[in-house]
PDB file of C-alpha atoms and ligand atoms in Angstrom:
ATOM      1  CA  MET A   1      -8.690 -16.262   2.415  1.00 74.00           C
ATOM      2  CA  ARG A   2     -11.163 -15.494  -0.372  1.00 83.00           C
ATOM      3  CA  LYS A   3     -13.418 -13.743   2.170  1.00 90.00           C
ATOM      4  CA  LYS A   4     -10.471 -11.686   3.514  1.00 96.00           C
ATOM      5  CA  ARG A   5      -9.500 -10.767  -0.047  1.00 97.00           C
ATOM      6  CA  GLU A   6     -13.008  -9.425  -0.709  1.00 97.00           C
ATOM      7  CA  GLU A   7     -12.944  -7.595   2.614  1.00 98.00           C
ATOM      8  CA  LEU A   8      -9.572  -6.029   1.748  1.00 98.00           C
ATOM      9  CA  ILE A   9     -10.820  -4.833  -1.637  1.00 98.00           C
ATOM     10  CA  GLU A  10     -13.975  -3.360  -0.089  1.00 98.00           C
ATOM     11  CA  ALA A  11     -11.878  -1.619   2.583  1.00 98.00           C
ATOM     12  CA  ALA A  12      -9.617   0.014  -0.041  1.00 98.00           C
ATOM     13  CA  LEU A  13     -12.643   1.229  -1.985  1.00 98.00           C
ATOM     14  CA  ARG A  14     -14.193   2.663   1.181  1.00 98.00           C
ATOM     15  CA  ALA A  15     -10.909   4.357   2.155  1.00 98.00           C
ATOM     16  CA  LYS A  16     -10.736   6.023  -1.255  1.00 98.00           C
ATOM     17  CA  LYS A  17     -13.867   7.972  -0.313  1.00 98.00           C
ATOM     18  CA  MET A  18     -11.924   9.600   2.555  1.00 98.00           C
ATOM     19  CA  ALA A  19      -9.125  10.908   0.315  1.00 98.00           C
ATOM     20  CA  TYR A  20      -8.054  14.501   0.967  1.00 98.00           C
ATOM     21  CA  MET A  21      -6.958  15.574  -2.512  1.00 98.00           C
ATOM     22  CA  PRO A  22      -7.926  19.203  -3.200  1.00 98.00           C
ATOM     23  CA  TYR A  23      -4.848  19.752  -5.407  1.00 98.00           C
ATOM     24  CA  SER A  24      -4.735  16.676  -7.637  1.00 98.00           C
ATOM     25  CA  ASN A  25      -8.398  15.697  -7.451  1.00 98.00           C
ATOM     26  CA  PHE A  26      -7.080  12.131  -7.655  1.00 97.00           C
ATOM     27  CA  PRO A  27      -8.392   9.938  -4.835  1.00 98.00           C
ATOM     28  CA  VAL A  28      -6.528   6.799  -3.768  1.00 98.00           C
ATOM     29  CA  GLY A  29      -7.565   4.231  -1.167  1.00 98.00           C
ATOM     30  CA  ALA A  30      -5.406   1.469   0.252  1.00 98.00           C
ATOM     31  CA  ALA A  31      -5.987  -1.394   2.656  1.00 98.00           C
ATOM     32  CA  ILE A  32      -3.329  -3.663   4.116  1.00 98.00           C
ATOM     33  CA  LEU A  33      -3.989  -7.070   5.637  1.00 98.00           C
ATOM     34  CA  ALA A  34      -1.712  -7.804   8.586  1.00 98.00           C
ATOM     35  CA  ALA A  35      -0.658 -11.322   9.569  1.00 97.00           C
ATOM     36  CA  SER A  36      -2.876 -10.875  12.645  1.00 98.00           C
ATOM     37  CA  GLY A  37      -5.874 -10.855  10.310  1.00 98.00           C
ATOM     38  CA  LYS A  38      -6.617  -7.182  10.914  1.00 98.00           C
ATOM     39  CA  ILE A  39      -7.091  -4.731   8.043  1.00 98.00           C
ATOM     40  CA  TYR A  40      -5.753  -1.163   8.160  1.00 98.00           C
ATOM     41  CA  THR A  41      -6.833   1.460   5.659  1.00 98.00           C
ATOM     42  CA  GLY A  42      -5.361   4.660   4.284  1.00 98.00           C
ATOM     43  CA  CYS A  43      -6.134   7.408   1.806  1.00 98.00           C
ATOM     44  CA  ASN A  44      -3.913  10.035   0.239  1.00 98.00           C
ATOM     45  CA  VAL A  45      -3.551  13.201   2.297  1.00 98.00           C
ATOM     46  CA  GLU A  46      -2.383  16.207   0.289  1.00 98.00           C
ATOM     47  CA  ASN A  47      -0.925  19.506   1.436  1.00 98.00           C
ATOM     48  CA  ALA A  48      -0.699  23.061   0.104  1.00 98.00           C
ATOM     49  CA  SER A  49       3.048  22.464   0.226  1.00 98.00           C
ATOM     50  CA  TYR A  50       2.680  19.733  -2.390  1.00 98.00           C
ATOM     51  CA  GLY A  51       5.759  17.726  -1.473  1.00 98.00           C
ATOM     52  CA  LEU A  52       4.310  16.948   1.953  1.00 98.00           C
ATOM     53  CA  THR A  53       1.558  14.852   0.409  1.00 98.00           C
ATOM     54  CA  ILE A  54       1.352  11.320   1.789  1.00 98.00           C
ATOM     55  CA  CYS A  55       0.171   8.441  -0.374  1.00 98.00           C
ATOM     56  CA  ALA A  56      -2.655   6.151   0.695  1.00 98.00           C
ATOM     57  CA  GLU A  57      -0.348   3.125   0.939  1.00 98.00           C
ATOM     58  CA  ARG A  58       2.017   4.774   3.413  1.00 98.00           C
ATOM     59  CA  VAL A  59      -0.863   6.006   5.558  1.00 98.00           C
ATOM     60  CA  ALA A  60      -2.200   2.431   5.766  1.00 98.00           C
ATOM     61  CA  VAL A  61       1.147   0.844   6.638  1.00 98.00           C
ATOM     62  CA  CYS A  62       1.963   3.535   9.241  1.00 98.00           C
ATOM     63  CA  LYS A  63      -1.382   2.963  10.910  1.00 98.00           C
ATOM     64  CA  ALA A  64      -0.670  -0.771  11.061  1.00 98.00           C
ATOM     65  CA  ILE A  65       2.916  -0.480  12.329  1.00 98.00           C
ATOM     66  CA  SER A  66       1.854   2.027  14.963  1.00 98.00           C
ATOM     67  CA  GLU A  67      -0.736  -0.475  16.195  1.00 98.00           C
ATOM     68  CA  GLY A  68       1.974  -3.086  16.704  1.00 98.00           C
ATOM     69  CA  GLU A  69       1.733  -5.091  13.482  1.00 98.00           C
ATOM     70  CA  LYS A  70       4.956  -6.694  12.336  1.00 93.00           C
ATOM     71  CA  SER A  71       4.170  -8.541   9.126  1.00 97.00           C
ATOM     72  CA  PHE A  72       1.712  -8.359   6.293  1.00 98.00           C
ATOM     73  CA  LEU A  73      -0.013 -10.572   3.779  1.00 98.00           C
ATOM     74  CA  ALA A  74      -1.589  -8.343   1.158  1.00 98.00           C
ATOM     75  CA  LEU A  75      -2.246  -4.751   0.123  1.00 98.00           C
ATOM     76  CA  ALA A  76      -5.144  -3.567  -2.035  1.00 98.00           C
ATOM     77  CA  VAL A  77      -4.986  -0.216  -3.861  1.00 98.00           C
ATOM     78  CA  ALA A  78      -7.861   1.607  -5.538  1.00 98.00           C
ATOM     79  CA  GLY A  79      -7.202   4.649  -7.704  1.00 96.00           C
ATOM     80  CA  ASP A  80      -9.509   6.562  -9.969  1.00 92.00           C
ATOM     81  CA  LEU A  81      -8.383   5.405 -13.389  1.00 87.00           C
ATOM     82  CA  ASN A  82      -9.745   2.699 -15.660  1.00 84.00           C
ATOM     83  CA  HIS A  83      -6.378   1.002 -15.360  1.00 91.00           C
ATOM     84  CA  PRO A  84      -4.502  -0.079 -12.212  1.00 95.00           C
ATOM     85  CA  THR A  85      -2.854   2.412  -9.822  1.00 94.00           C
ATOM     86  CA  PRO A  86       0.314   0.658  -8.658  1.00 97.00           C
ATOM     87  CA  PRO A  87       2.108   2.072  -5.591  1.00 98.00           C
ATOM     88  CA  CYS A  88       4.600   4.838  -6.456  1.00 98.00           C
ATOM     89  CA  GLY A  89       8.324   4.172  -6.136  1.00 98.00           C
ATOM     90  CA  ALA A  90       8.559   5.725  -2.680  1.00 98.00           C
ATOM     91  CA  CYS A  91       5.705   3.555  -1.410  1.00 98.00           C
ATOM     92  CA  ARG A  92       7.289   0.415  -2.874  1.00 98.00           C
ATOM     93  CA  GLN A  93      10.475   1.085  -0.919  1.00 98.00           C
ATOM     94  CA  PHE A  94       8.471   1.938   2.190  1.00 98.00           C
ATOM     95  CA  LEU A  95       6.451  -1.273   1.975  1.00 98.00           C
ATOM     96  CA  ILE A  96       9.373  -3.585   1.238  1.00 97.00           C
ATOM     97  CA  GLU A  97      10.962  -2.533   4.512  1.00 96.00           C
ATOM     98  CA  PHE A  98       8.267  -4.585   6.227  1.00 97.00           C
ATOM     99  CA  GLN A  99       7.289  -7.377   3.813  1.00 97.00           C
ATOM    100  CA  GLU A 100       9.328  -8.487   0.796  1.00 95.00           C
ATOM    101  CA  ASP A 101       6.751 -10.938  -0.498  1.00 96.00           C
ATOM    102  CA  LEU A 102       3.700  -8.721  -0.020  1.00 98.00           C
ATOM    103  CA  GLU A 103       0.869  -9.543  -2.388  1.00 98.00           C
ATOM    104  CA  ILE A 104      -0.489  -6.441  -4.161  1.00 98.00           C
ATOM    105  CA  LEU A 105      -4.039  -6.255  -5.472  1.00 98.00           C
ATOM    106  CA  LEU A 106      -4.647  -3.421  -7.925  1.00 98.00           C
ATOM    107  CA  ILE A 107      -8.320  -2.628  -8.216  1.00 97.00           C
ATOM    108  CA  THR A 108     -10.017  -1.443 -11.394  1.00 95.00           C
ATOM    109  CA  ASP A 109     -13.694  -1.407 -12.327  1.00 92.00           C
ATOM    110  CA  GLU A 110     -13.206  -4.467 -14.512  1.00 93.00           C
ATOM    111  CA  GLU A 111     -10.639  -6.594 -12.736  1.00 95.00           C
ATOM    112  CA  ILE A 112      -8.184  -7.094  -9.899  1.00 97.00           C
ATOM    113  CA  VAL A 113      -4.587  -7.156 -11.139  1.00 97.00           C
ATOM    114  CA  GLU A 114      -2.290  -9.170  -8.856  1.00 98.00           C
ATOM    115  CA  LYS A 115       1.412  -8.413  -8.460  1.00 98.00           C
ATOM    116  CA  SER A 116       4.047  -9.218  -5.896  1.00 98.00           C
ATOM    117  CA  LEU A 117       6.006  -6.410  -4.295  1.00 98.00           C
ATOM    118  CA  GLN A 118       9.258  -8.111  -5.340  1.00 97.00           C
ATOM    119  CA  GLU A 119       8.054  -7.950  -8.914  1.00 97.00           C
ATOM    120  CA  LEU A 120       7.322  -4.221  -8.556  1.00 98.00           C
ATOM    121  CA  LEU A 121      10.643  -3.449  -6.845  1.00 98.00           C
ATOM    122  CA  PRO A 122      13.418  -5.818  -7.891  1.00 97.00           C
ATOM    123  CA  HIS A 123      16.969  -5.235  -6.614  1.00 95.00           C
ATOM    124  CA  ASN A 124      15.626  -3.169  -3.727  1.00 93.00           C
ATOM    125  CA  PHE A 125      17.764  -1.431  -1.152  1.00 92.00           C
ATOM    126  CA  LYS A 126      18.004  -3.146   2.216  1.00 88.00           C
ATOM    127  CA  PHE A 127      20.558  -3.439   4.973  1.00 85.00           C
ATOM    128  CA  SER A 128      21.690  -7.027   5.340  1.00 78.00           C
ATOM    129  CA  LYS A 129      21.008  -8.813   8.613  1.00 76.00           C
ATOM    130  CA  GLU A 130      24.770  -9.312   9.082  1.00 81.00           C
ATOM    131  CA  ARG A 131      25.391  -5.594   8.795  1.00 79.00           C
ATOM    132  CA  LEU A 132      22.673  -4.782  11.317  1.00 80.00           C
ATOM    133  CA  GLU A 133      24.196  -7.289  13.760  1.00 85.00           C
ATOM    134  CA  ARG A 134      27.752  -5.913  13.436  1.00 82.00           C
TER     135      ARG A 134
HETATM  136  N1  THU B 201      -1.002   8.701  -4.772  1.00 57.35           N
HETATM  137  C1  THU B 201      -1.221   7.738  -3.840  1.00 57.35           C
HETATM  138  O1  THU B 201      -1.873   7.953  -2.828  1.00 57.35           O
HETATM  139  N2  THU B 201      -0.684   6.518  -4.068  1.00 57.35           N
HETATM  140  C2  THU B 201       0.039   6.172  -5.180  1.00 57.35           C
HETATM  141  O2  THU B 201       0.552   5.071  -5.247  1.00 57.35           O
HETATM  142  C3  THU B 201       0.181   7.131  -6.266  1.00 57.35           C
HETATM  143  C4  THU B 201      -0.193   8.534  -5.948  1.00 57.35           C
HETATM  144  C5  THU B 201      -1.600  10.019  -4.554  1.00 57.35           C
HETATM  145  C6  THU B 201      -0.642  11.116  -4.192  1.00 57.35           C
HETATM  146  C7  THU B 201      -1.383  12.339  -4.661  1.00 57.35           C
HETATM  147  O3  THU B 201      -2.247  12.769  -3.627  1.00 57.35           O
HETATM  148  C8  THU B 201      -2.233  11.869  -5.816  1.00 57.35           C
HETATM  149  O4  THU B 201      -2.243  10.452  -5.736  1.00 57.35           O
HETATM  150  C9  THU B 201      -1.721  12.277  -7.193  1.00 57.35           C
HETATM  151  O5  THU B 201      -0.404  11.941  -7.340  1.00 57.35           O
END
């Protein structure tokens, strides 16, 4: 697991280099570790119509889901600040759809800050299983 953790962090840092961010000049890289053991990466992709911008985290999770992944173990995020870049509110909701207890690794130059997704998004919105089965 330690090796995978290092791999995940390296993957997020590499993905950050691919960021398309001509408007904010703020690169973000993300890497998500699926239960299969595979790692999927993402970077932010901005647009001249600013609101269409997609965050790195959502790019990574969409890549994984579209490759057939169903559950996830951890997500690493690398921003460009000397403090952590936690996923934005929209990304938290997007991620919790797939994995409530996702481990989040926030990368800075000095340290890796660890959070759980539940901690970042308490009282989140979800349809109950009973409702879906009605
Ligand atoms: N951004 C991400 O990719 N992930 C986050 O969690 C926060 C923000 C991107 C979106 C935009 O391209 C840039 O960072 C500045 O907001």
